[in-house]
Amino acid sequence: MLKLHNVCKSYEGKSQVTALAGIDLAIGVGEMVAIMGPSGSGKSTLLNLMGGLDIPTSGEVLVSGKDLARSNEKERSLYRRSQISYIFQAYHLMPTLKVNQNVALPLHLAGVSSGEISRQVARVLQEVGLVARANHLPDELSGGERQRVAIARALVTGAPLLLADEPTGNLDSARGEEILNLLRSIHRERGTTIVMVTHDHHAASACDRLIKLRDGRVEGDSALGGKQ
Ligand code: ADP
Ligand code: ADP
């Protein structure tokens, strides 16, 4: 699904920073992968490149054979919209929109008809167990519920690749566990490929594979059990 060949990324500034220093990785369809590493090791940069949000300084980022590094902004925008969904530590919900409106947003932006939007939103709220919260505002929800709204919003487009940046970072362990179980069930039921940046060993142990970064390089890449 995703291949990186000798990917380097430097940021220009007062002094140049090398965030990624030659990454080679292949992530297959349907994998659930954790990325761990100390702060500054390049995790966010890597996620941004996988998401087509940024391009490498050198190297290739191949998605189904097409190189994002050599795609223009328009092509990458299309890739982001059609192939990728994101969840974040801080949920990033629209505070003035109700749960169902937040979840509907990506479909509105994609010009989907309102009948189809209602159907898809109802289905995905069911999937994350939030039917009873459909008409609430984000402020009225717990952290775990907010993250489930964010997951519903990510799922509603049916994108094959879900990128998650510290999805359990703001949650206590019980709430974190619920989110991990939900992600695993999405992975299992839908076959969604999931790439998750995390500091949490427990979250990583819910994945099938652990990639460790250090100083912009892959320090370790190993198969995990993938807790069922
Ligand atoms: P992590 O997510 O593992 O903390 P990052 O990918 O955020 O690592 O950062 C890797 C390195 O690149 C760090 O040294 C960071 O300071 C630097 N960096 C990240 N983003 C930028 C940016 N936009 N401009 C300049 N330096 C950056
Ligand atoms: P579009 O091209 O459809 O306008 P955007 O680039 O605006 O899509 O992405 C939608 C949202 O997802 C934005 O809020 C953006 O910040 C976020 N996003 C996109 N790519 C990434 C990524 N790799 N990591 C984290 N957030 C991302």
PDB file of C-alpha atoms and ligand atoms in Angstrom:
ATOM      1  CA  MET A   1       0.000   0.000   0.000  1.00  0.00           C
ATOM      2  CA  LEU A   2       2.802   2.372   0.955  1.00  0.00           C
ATOM      3  CA  LYS A   3       6.537   2.193   0.195  1.00  0.00           C
ATOM      4  CA  LEU A   4       9.247   4.597   1.245  1.00  0.00           C
ATOM      5  CA  HIS A   5      12.616   4.445  -0.487  1.00  0.00           C
ATOM      6  CA  ASN A   6      15.588   6.224   1.041  1.00  0.00           C
ATOM      7  CA  VAL A   7      13.406   9.058   2.280  1.00  0.00           C
ATOM      8  CA  CYS A   8      15.214  12.080   3.719  1.00  0.00           C
ATOM      9  CA  LYS A   9      13.610  15.202   5.071  1.00  0.00           C
ATOM     10  CA  SER A  10      15.440  18.333   6.192  1.00  0.00           C
ATOM     11  CA  TYR A  11      13.925  21.544   7.429  1.00  0.00           C
ATOM     12  CA  GLU A  12      15.657  24.783   6.465  1.00  0.00           C
ATOM     13  CA  GLY A  13      15.944  27.469   9.088  1.00  0.00           C
ATOM     14  CA  LYS A  14      18.665  29.306  10.977  1.00  0.00           C
ATOM     15  CA  SER A  15      20.332  25.929  11.050  1.00  0.00           C
ATOM     16  CA  GLN A  16      19.254  22.980   8.941  1.00  0.00           C
ATOM     17  CA  VAL A  17      17.549  20.127  10.799  1.00  0.00           C
ATOM     18  CA  THR A  18      17.567  16.598   9.415  1.00  0.00           C
ATOM     19  CA  ALA A  19      14.294  15.052  10.561  1.00  0.00           C
ATOM     20  CA  LEU A  20      14.529  11.860   8.474  1.00  0.00           C
ATOM     21  CA  ALA A  21      17.863  10.475   7.343  1.00  0.00           C
ATOM     22  CA  GLY A  22      17.129   7.656   4.898  1.00  0.00           C
ATOM     23  CA  ILE A  23      13.973   5.711   5.642  1.00  0.00           C
ATOM     24  CA  ASP A  24      13.133   2.466   3.822  1.00  0.00           C
ATOM     25  CA  LEU A  25       9.778   0.978   4.716  1.00  0.00           C
ATOM     26  CA  ALA A  26       6.964  -0.977   3.140  1.00  0.00           C
ATOM     27  CA  ILE A  27       3.539  -1.087   4.754  1.00  0.00           C
ATOM     28  CA  GLY A  28       1.141  -3.625   3.322  1.00  0.00           C
ATOM     29  CA  VAL A  29      -2.616  -3.396   2.857  1.00  0.00           C
ATOM     30  CA  GLY A  30      -4.390  -4.278   6.090  1.00  0.00           C
ATOM     31  CA  GLU A  31      -1.410  -3.888   8.417  1.00  0.00           C
ATOM     32  CA  MET A  32      -1.767  -2.230  11.804  1.00  0.00           C
ATOM     33  CA  VAL A  33       1.532  -0.548  12.604  1.00  0.00           C
ATOM     34  CA  ALA A  34       2.809   1.401  15.600  1.00  0.00           C
ATOM     35  CA  ILE A  35       5.582   3.963  15.261  1.00  0.00           C
ATOM     36  CA  MET A  36       7.497   4.766  18.429  1.00  0.00           C
ATOM     37  CA  GLY A  37      10.595   6.792  19.174  1.00  0.00           C
ATOM     38  CA  PRO A  38      11.860   9.591  21.368  1.00  0.00           C
ATOM     39  CA  SER A  39      10.655  13.135  20.875  1.00  0.00           C
ATOM     40  CA  GLY A  40      12.366  14.628  17.819  1.00  0.00           C
ATOM     41  CA  SER A  41      13.068  11.247  16.215  1.00  0.00           C
ATOM     42  CA  GLY A  42      10.953  12.087  13.149  1.00  0.00           C
ATOM     43  CA  LYS A  43       7.609  10.417  13.876  1.00  0.00           C
ATOM     44  CA  SER A  44       5.392  13.381  12.953  1.00  0.00           C
ATOM     45  CA  THR A  45       7.467  14.119   9.886  1.00  0.00           C
ATOM     46  CA  LEU A  46       7.051  10.513   8.769  1.00  0.00           C
ATOM     47  CA  LEU A  47       3.285  10.627   9.335  1.00  0.00           C
ATOM     48  CA  ASN A  48       3.039  13.883   7.373  1.00  0.00           C
ATOM     49  CA  LEU A  49       4.877  12.336   4.431  1.00  0.00           C
ATOM     50  CA  MET A  50       2.674   9.234   4.504  1.00  0.00           C
ATOM     51  CA  GLY A  51      -0.373  11.489   4.580  1.00  0.00           C
ATOM     52  CA  GLY A  52       0.754  13.518   1.583  1.00  0.00           C
ATOM     53  CA  LEU A  53       0.821  16.637   3.715  1.00  0.00           C
ATOM     54  CA  ASP A  54       4.472  17.299   2.991  1.00  0.00           C
ATOM     55  CA  ILE A  55       7.065  16.017   0.526  1.00  0.00           C
ATOM     56  CA  PRO A  56      10.525  14.606   1.276  1.00  0.00           C
ATOM     57  CA  THR A  57      13.744  16.454   0.496  1.00  0.00           C
ATOM     58  CA  SER A  58      14.848  13.333  -1.371  1.00  0.00           C
ATOM     59  CA  GLY A  59      13.663   9.775  -1.869  1.00  0.00           C
ATOM     60  CA  GLU A  60      10.344   8.272  -2.900  1.00  0.00           C
ATOM     61  CA  VAL A  61       6.993   7.893  -1.151  1.00  0.00           C
ATOM     62  CA  LEU A  62       5.117   5.376  -3.287  1.00  0.00           C
ATOM     63  CA  VAL A  63       1.387   4.881  -2.927  1.00  0.00           C
ATOM     64  CA  SER A  64       0.076   2.118  -5.162  1.00  0.00           C
ATOM     65  CA  GLY A  65       3.139   2.711  -7.303  1.00  0.00           C
ATOM     66  CA  LYS A  66       2.702   6.487  -7.617  1.00  0.00           C
ATOM     67  CA  ASP A  67       5.355   8.750  -6.106  1.00  0.00           C
ATOM     68  CA  LEU A  68       3.867  11.409  -3.827  1.00  0.00           C
ATOM     69  CA  ALA A  69       7.230  13.177  -3.759  1.00  0.00           C
ATOM     70  CA  ARG A  70       6.788  13.944  -7.448  1.00  0.00           C
ATOM     71  CA  SER A  71       3.079  14.741  -7.313  1.00  0.00           C
ATOM     72  CA  ASN A  72       1.818  18.293  -7.331  1.00  0.00           C
ATOM     73  CA  GLU A  73      -0.284  19.821  -4.574  1.00  0.00           C
ATOM     74  CA  LYS A  74      -3.506  19.061  -6.432  1.00  0.00           C
ATOM     75  CA  GLU A  75      -2.669  15.381  -6.803  1.00  0.00           C
ATOM     76  CA  ARG A  76      -1.662  15.141  -3.161  1.00  0.00           C
ATOM     77  CA  SER A  77      -4.856  16.868  -2.083  1.00  0.00           C
ATOM     78  CA  LEU A  78      -6.848  14.294  -4.038  1.00  0.00           C
ATOM     79  CA  TYR A  79      -4.808  11.540  -2.388  1.00  0.00           C
ATOM     80  CA  ARG A  80      -5.495  12.992   1.081  1.00  0.00           C
ATOM     81  CA  ARG A  81      -9.182  13.267   0.415  1.00  0.00           C
ATOM     82  CA  SER A  82      -9.720   9.864  -1.161  1.00  0.00           C
ATOM     83  CA  GLN A  83      -7.205   7.588   0.539  1.00  0.00           C
ATOM     84  CA  ILE A  84      -6.435   8.971   3.982  1.00  0.00           C
ATOM     85  CA  SER A  85      -8.183   9.672   7.207  1.00  0.00           C
ATOM     86  CA  TYR A  86      -6.630  11.099  10.353  1.00  0.00           C
ATOM     87  CA  ILE A  87      -7.193  11.038  14.038  1.00  0.00           C
ATOM     88  CA  PHE A  88      -5.296  13.152  16.535  1.00  0.00           C
ATOM     89  CA  GLN A  89      -4.551  13.234  20.229  1.00  0.00           C
ATOM     90  CA  ALA A  90      -6.625  16.421  20.542  1.00  0.00           C
ATOM     91  CA  TYR A  91      -9.631  15.130  18.493  1.00  0.00           C
ATOM     92  CA  HIS A  92      -9.945  18.332  16.371  1.00  0.00           C
ATOM     93  CA  LEU A  93     -13.741  18.397  16.386  1.00  0.00           C
ATOM     94  CA  MET A  94     -15.702  21.499  15.375  1.00  0.00           C
ATOM     95  CA  PRO A  95     -17.056  22.822  18.702  1.00  0.00           C
ATOM     96  CA  THR A  96     -20.182  24.426  17.237  1.00  0.00           C
ATOM     97  CA  LEU A  97     -21.282  21.353  15.313  1.00  0.00           C
ATOM     98  CA  LYS A  98     -23.190  18.445  16.780  1.00  0.00           C
ATOM     99  CA  VAL A  99     -21.730  14.947  16.717  1.00  0.00           C
ATOM    100  CA  ASN A 100     -23.621  13.927  13.585  1.00  0.00           C
ATOM    101  CA  GLN A 101     -22.647  17.178  11.839  1.00  0.00           C
ATOM    102  CA  ASN A 102     -18.986  16.700  12.719  1.00  0.00           C
ATOM    103  CA  VAL A 103     -19.087  13.177  11.343  1.00  0.00           C
ATOM    104  CA  ALA A 104     -20.897  14.354   8.198  1.00  0.00           C
ATOM    105  CA  LEU A 105     -18.311  17.040   7.433  1.00  0.00           C
ATOM    106  CA  PRO A 106     -15.962  15.077   5.148  1.00  0.00           C
ATOM    107  CA  LEU A 107     -18.962  13.857   3.123  1.00  0.00           C
ATOM    108  CA  HIS A 108     -20.325  17.405   2.798  1.00  0.00           C
ATOM    109  CA  LEU A 109     -16.930  18.566   1.580  1.00  0.00           C
ATOM    110  CA  ALA A 110     -16.900  15.713  -0.929  1.00  0.00           C
ATOM    111  CA  GLY A 111     -20.317  16.784  -2.275  1.00  0.00           C
ATOM    112  CA  VAL A 112     -22.172  13.627  -1.229  1.00  0.00           C
ATOM    113  CA  SER A 113     -25.992  13.877  -1.339  1.00  0.00           C
ATOM    114  CA  SER A 114     -27.783  14.534   1.947  1.00  0.00           C
ATOM    115  CA  GLY A 115     -29.694  11.230   1.875  1.00  0.00           C
ATOM    116  CA  GLU A 116     -26.470   9.312   1.459  1.00  0.00           C
ATOM    117  CA  ILE A 117     -24.831  11.414   4.192  1.00  0.00           C
ATOM    118  CA  SER A 118     -27.587  10.545   6.703  1.00  0.00           C
ATOM    119  CA  ARG A 119     -27.246   6.877   5.878  1.00  0.00           C
ATOM    120  CA  GLN A 120     -23.466   6.800   6.175  1.00  0.00           C
ATOM    121  CA  VAL A 121     -23.409   8.888   9.364  1.00  0.00           C
ATOM    122  CA  ALA A 122     -25.997   6.645  11.045  1.00  0.00           C
ATOM    123  CA  ARG A 123     -24.039   3.541  10.074  1.00  0.00           C
ATOM    124  CA  VAL A 124     -20.721   4.811  11.376  1.00  0.00           C
ATOM    125  CA  LEU A 125     -22.186   6.189  14.641  1.00  0.00           C
ATOM    126  CA  GLN A 126     -23.587   2.731  15.202  1.00  0.00           C
ATOM    127  CA  GLU A 127     -20.168   1.247  14.561  1.00  0.00           C
ATOM    128  CA  VAL A 128     -18.473   3.423  17.210  1.00  0.00           C
ATOM    129  CA  GLY A 129     -21.371   3.147  19.671  1.00  0.00           C
ATOM    130  CA  LEU A 130     -22.452   6.801  19.654  1.00  0.00           C
ATOM    131  CA  VAL A 131     -25.991   6.704  18.280  1.00  0.00           C
ATOM    132  CA  ALA A 132     -27.316   8.123  21.552  1.00  0.00           C
ATOM    133  CA  ARG A 133     -24.928  11.094  21.305  1.00  0.00           C
ATOM    134  CA  ALA A 134     -25.734  12.079  17.712  1.00  0.00           C
ATOM    135  CA  ASN A 135     -27.298  15.417  18.648  1.00  0.00           C
ATOM    136  CA  HIS A 136     -24.847  16.438  21.358  1.00  0.00           C
ATOM    137  CA  LEU A 137     -22.100  19.021  21.045  1.00  0.00           C
ATOM    138  CA  PRO A 138     -18.475  17.935  21.565  1.00  0.00           C
ATOM    139  CA  ASP A 139     -18.369  19.893  24.858  1.00  0.00           C
ATOM    140  CA  GLU A 140     -21.049  17.613  26.248  1.00  0.00           C
ATOM    141  CA  LEU A 141     -18.974  14.466  25.695  1.00  0.00           C
ATOM    142  CA  SER A 142     -16.197  12.709  27.599  1.00  0.00           C
ATOM    143  CA  GLY A 143     -12.711  12.460  26.106  1.00  0.00           C
ATOM    144  CA  GLY A 144     -13.238   8.868  25.041  1.00  0.00           C
ATOM    145  CA  GLU A 145     -16.506   9.782  23.351  1.00  0.00           C
ATOM    146  CA  ARG A 146     -14.853  12.694  21.551  1.00  0.00           C
ATOM    147  CA  GLN A 147     -12.180  10.401  20.214  1.00  0.00           C
ATOM    148  CA  ARG A 148     -14.901   8.012  19.038  1.00  0.00           C
ATOM    149  CA  VAL A 149     -16.538  10.917  17.167  1.00  0.00           C
ATOM    150  CA  ALA A 150     -13.184  11.657  15.565  1.00  0.00           C
ATOM    151  CA  ILE A 151     -12.854   7.989  14.594  1.00  0.00           C
ATOM    152  CA  ALA A 152     -16.376   8.009  13.147  1.00  0.00           C
ATOM    153  CA  ARG A 153     -15.492  11.093  11.113  1.00  0.00           C
ATOM    154  CA  ALA A 154     -12.325   9.359   9.918  1.00  0.00           C
ATOM    155  CA  LEU A 155     -14.223   6.201   8.924  1.00  0.00           C
ATOM    156  CA  VAL A 156     -17.155   7.804   7.191  1.00  0.00           C
ATOM    157  CA  THR A 157     -15.334   8.346   3.905  1.00  0.00           C
ATOM    158  CA  GLY A 158     -14.207   4.708   3.727  1.00  0.00           C
ATOM    159  CA  ALA A 159     -10.559   5.739   3.222  1.00  0.00           C
ATOM    160  CA  PRO A 160      -8.284   2.669   3.183  1.00  0.00           C
ATOM    161  CA  LEU A 161      -5.479   4.220   5.282  1.00  0.00           C
ATOM    162  CA  LEU A 162      -6.002   5.629   8.777  1.00  0.00           C
ATOM    163  CA  LEU A 163      -3.174   7.710  10.253  1.00  0.00           C
ATOM    164  CA  ALA A 164      -3.366   8.230  13.996  1.00  0.00           C
ATOM    165  CA  ASP A 165      -1.206  10.654  15.956  1.00  0.00           C
ATOM    166  CA  GLU A 166      -1.188   9.648  19.649  1.00  0.00           C
ATOM    167  CA  PRO A 167      -4.841   8.542  19.560  1.00  0.00           C
ATOM    168  CA  THR A 168      -4.831   7.568  23.240  1.00  0.00           C
ATOM    169  CA  GLY A 169      -2.572  10.394  24.433  1.00  0.00           C
ATOM    170  CA  ASN A 170      -5.273  12.358  26.258  1.00  0.00           C
ATOM    171  CA  LEU A 171      -7.173   9.416  27.718  1.00  0.00           C
ATOM    172  CA  ASP A 172      -6.952   7.468  30.954  1.00  0.00           C
ATOM    173  CA  SER A 173      -6.070   3.806  30.559  1.00  0.00           C
ATOM    174  CA  ALA A 174      -9.661   2.496  30.555  1.00  0.00           C
ATOM    175  CA  ARG A 175     -10.751   5.021  27.926  1.00  0.00           C
ATOM    176  CA  GLY A 176      -7.550   4.396  25.982  1.00  0.00           C
ATOM    177  CA  GLU A 177      -8.282   0.698  26.026  1.00  0.00           C
ATOM    178  CA  GLU A 178     -11.747   1.290  24.542  1.00  0.00           C
ATOM    179  CA  ILE A 179     -10.242   3.309  21.714  1.00  0.00           C
ATOM    180  CA  LEU A 180      -7.635   0.620  21.020  1.00  0.00           C
ATOM    181  CA  ASN A 181     -10.320  -2.054  20.956  1.00  0.00           C
ATOM    182  CA  LEU A 182     -12.333   0.059  18.554  1.00  0.00           C
ATOM    183  CA  LEU A 183      -9.325   0.576  16.266  1.00  0.00           C
ATOM    184  CA  ARG A 184      -8.578  -3.146  16.318  1.00  0.00           C
ATOM    185  CA  SER A 185     -12.137  -4.016  15.445  1.00  0.00           C
ATOM    186  CA  ILE A 186     -12.098  -1.497  12.563  1.00  0.00           C
ATOM    187  CA  HIS A 187      -8.852  -3.024  11.384  1.00  0.00           C
ATOM    188  CA  ARG A 188     -10.355  -6.505  11.581  1.00  0.00           C
ATOM    189  CA  GLU A 189     -13.823  -5.790  10.178  1.00  0.00           C
ATOM    190  CA  ARG A 190     -12.965  -3.271   7.486  1.00  0.00           C
ATOM    191  CA  GLY A 191      -9.389  -4.258   6.693  1.00  0.00           C
ATOM    192  CA  THR A 192      -8.339  -0.629   7.149  1.00  0.00           C
ATOM    193  CA  THR A 193      -4.576  -0.128   7.186  1.00  0.00           C
ATOM    194  CA  ILE A 194      -3.688   1.746  10.383  1.00  0.00           C
ATOM    195  CA  VAL A 195      -0.455   3.586  11.159  1.00  0.00           C
ATOM    196  CA  MET A 196      -0.314   4.923  14.690  1.00  0.00           C
ATOM    197  CA  VAL A 197       2.325   7.143  16.286  1.00  0.00           C
ATOM    198  CA  THR A 198       2.348   6.554  20.021  1.00  0.00           C
ATOM    199  CA  HIS A 199       4.411   6.906  23.180  1.00  0.00           C
ATOM    200  CA  ASP A 200       2.288   4.323  24.896  1.00  0.00           C
ATOM    201  CA  HIS A 201       3.688   0.779  24.913  1.00  0.00           C
ATOM    202  CA  HIS A 202       0.284  -0.592  25.652  1.00  0.00           C
ATOM    203  CA  ALA A 203      -1.152   1.104  22.546  1.00  0.00           C
ATOM    204  CA  ALA A 204       1.741  -0.206  20.480  1.00  0.00           C
ATOM    205  CA  SER A 205       1.062  -3.727  21.722  1.00  0.00           C
ATOM    206  CA  ALA A 206      -2.395  -3.553  20.146  1.00  0.00           C
ATOM    207  CA  CYS A 207      -0.654  -3.384  16.750  1.00  0.00           C
ATOM    208  CA  ASP A 208       0.773  -6.150  14.551  1.00  0.00           C
ATOM    209  CA  ARG A 209       4.068  -4.435  13.930  1.00  0.00           C
ATOM    210  CA  LEU A 210       6.289  -1.959  15.741  1.00  0.00           C
ATOM    211  CA  ILE A 211       8.635   0.417  13.939  1.00  0.00           C
ATOM    212  CA  LYS A 212      11.105   2.253  16.168  1.00  0.00           C
ATOM    213  CA  LEU A 213      12.638   5.509  15.031  1.00  0.00           C
ATOM    214  CA  ARG A 214      15.735   7.170  16.403  1.00  0.00           C
ATOM    215  CA  ASP A 215      17.482  10.222  14.978  1.00  0.00           C
ATOM    216  CA  GLY A 216      15.482  10.026  11.766  1.00  0.00           C
ATOM    217  CA  ARG A 217      16.305   6.381  11.077  1.00  0.00           C
ATOM    218  CA  VAL A 218      14.521   3.080  11.549  1.00  0.00           C
ATOM    219  CA  GLU A 219      16.125   1.561  14.600  1.00  0.00           C
ATOM    220  CA  GLY A 220      13.875  -1.470  14.840  1.00  0.00           C
ATOM    221  CA  ASP A 221      11.060  -3.102  12.891  1.00  0.00           C
ATOM    222  CA  SER A 222       9.427  -6.155  14.398  1.00  0.00           C
ATOM    223  CA  ALA A 223       6.245  -8.192  14.270  1.00  0.00           C
ATOM    224  CA  LEU A 224       4.013  -8.103  17.350  1.00  0.00           C
ATOM    225  CA  GLY A 225       1.272 -10.438  18.404  1.00  0.00           C
ATOM    226  CA  GLY A 226      -1.465  -7.893  17.776  1.00  0.00           C
ATOM    227  CA  LYS A 227      -3.686  -8.281  20.814  1.00  0.00           C
ATOM    228  CA  GLN A 228      -7.092  -9.582  19.721  1.00  0.00           C
TER     229      GLN A 228
HETATM  230  P1  ADP B   1       8.740  13.594  16.581  1.00  0.00           P
HETATM  231  O1  ADP B   1       7.364  13.582  16.021  1.00  0.00           O
HETATM  232  O2  ADP B   1       9.344  12.233  16.700  1.00  0.00           O
HETATM  233  O3  ADP B   1       8.863  14.360  17.856  1.00  0.00           O
HETATM  234  P2  ADP B   1       9.336  15.432  14.432  1.00  0.00           P
HETATM  235  O4  ADP B   1       9.120  14.762  13.131  1.00  0.00           O
HETATM  236  O5  ADP B   1       8.306  16.360  14.933  1.00  0.00           O
HETATM  237  O6  ADP B   1       9.701  14.326  15.532  1.00  0.00           O
HETATM  238  O7  ADP B   1      10.688  16.256  14.380  1.00  0.00           O
HETATM  239  C1  ADP B   1      11.944  15.723  13.907  1.00  0.00           C
HETATM  240  C2  ADP B   1      12.974  16.858  13.906  1.00  0.00           C
HETATM  241  O8  ADP B   1      12.602  17.827  12.932  1.00  0.00           O
HETATM  242  C3  ADP B   1      13.061  17.605  15.232  1.00  0.00           C
HETATM  243  O9  ADP B   1      14.408  17.984  15.403  1.00  0.00           O
HETATM  244  C4  ADP B   1      12.193  18.810  15.003  1.00  0.00           C
HETATM  245  O10 ADP B   1      12.616  19.883  15.798  1.00  0.00           O
HETATM  246  C5  ADP B   1      12.404  19.086  13.529  1.00  0.00           C
HETATM  247  N1  ADP B   1      11.229  19.720  12.896  1.00  0.00           N
HETATM  248  C6  ADP B   1       9.994  19.171  12.786  1.00  0.00           C
HETATM  249  N2  ADP B   1       9.161  19.977  12.116  1.00  0.00           N
HETATM  250  C7  ADP B   1       9.891  21.077  11.786  1.00  0.00           C
HETATM  251  C8  ADP B   1       9.605  22.294  11.075  1.00  0.00           C
HETATM  252  N3  ADP B   1       8.390  22.521  10.549  1.00  0.00           N
HETATM  253  N4  ADP B   1      10.603  23.190  10.939  1.00  0.00           N
HETATM  254  C9  ADP B   1      11.832  22.954  11.447  1.00  0.00           C
HETATM  255  N5  ADP B   1      12.167  21.837  12.116  1.00  0.00           N
HETATM  256  C10 ADP B   1      11.220  20.910  12.284  1.00  0.00           C
HETATM  257  P1  ADP B   2      -7.665  18.777   1.719  1.00  0.00           P
HETATM  258  O1  ADP B   2      -6.530  18.704   0.732  1.00  0.00           O
HETATM  259  O2  ADP B   2      -8.807  17.912   1.374  1.00  0.00           O
HETATM  260  O3  ADP B   2      -8.039  20.204   2.034  1.00  0.00           O
HETATM  261  P2  ADP B   2      -6.181  18.751   4.155  1.00  0.00           P
HETATM  262  O4  ADP B   2      -4.772  18.703   3.717  1.00  0.00           O
HETATM  263  O5  ADP B   2      -6.736  20.068   4.564  1.00  0.00           O
HETATM  264  O6  ADP B   2      -7.104  18.097   3.051  1.00  0.00           O
HETATM  265  O7  ADP B   2      -6.322  17.702   5.341  1.00  0.00           O
HETATM  266  C1  ADP B   2      -7.488  17.598   6.112  1.00  0.00           C
HETATM  267  C2  ADP B   2      -7.129  17.703   7.593  1.00  0.00           C
HETATM  268  O8  ADP B   2      -6.235  16.668   7.969  1.00  0.00           O
HETATM  269  C3  ADP B   2      -6.433  19.006   7.931  1.00  0.00           C
HETATM  270  O9  ADP B   2      -6.924  19.456   9.168  1.00  0.00           O
HETATM  271  C4  ADP B   2      -4.973  18.640   8.049  1.00  0.00           C
HETATM  272  O10 ADP B   2      -4.325  19.437   9.003  1.00  0.00           O
HETATM  273  C5  ADP B   2      -5.037  17.209   8.496  1.00  0.00           C
HETATM  274  N1  ADP B   2      -3.914  16.421   7.997  1.00  0.00           N
HETATM  275  C6  ADP B   2      -3.671  16.137   6.731  1.00  0.00           C
HETATM  276  N2  ADP B   2      -2.589  15.340   6.623  1.00  0.00           N
HETATM  277  C7  ADP B   2      -2.132  15.113   7.862  1.00  0.00           C
HETATM  278  C8  ADP B   2      -1.048  14.337   8.412  1.00  0.00           C
HETATM  279  N3  ADP B   2      -0.232  13.628   7.663  1.00  0.00           N
HETATM  280  N4  ADP B   2      -0.888  14.324   9.735  1.00  0.00           N
HETATM  281  C9  ADP B   2      -1.700  15.033  10.490  1.00  0.00           C
HETATM  282  N5  ADP B   2      -2.744  15.767  10.035  1.00  0.00           N
HETATM  283  C10 ADP B   2      -2.974  15.803   8.741  1.00  0.00           C
END
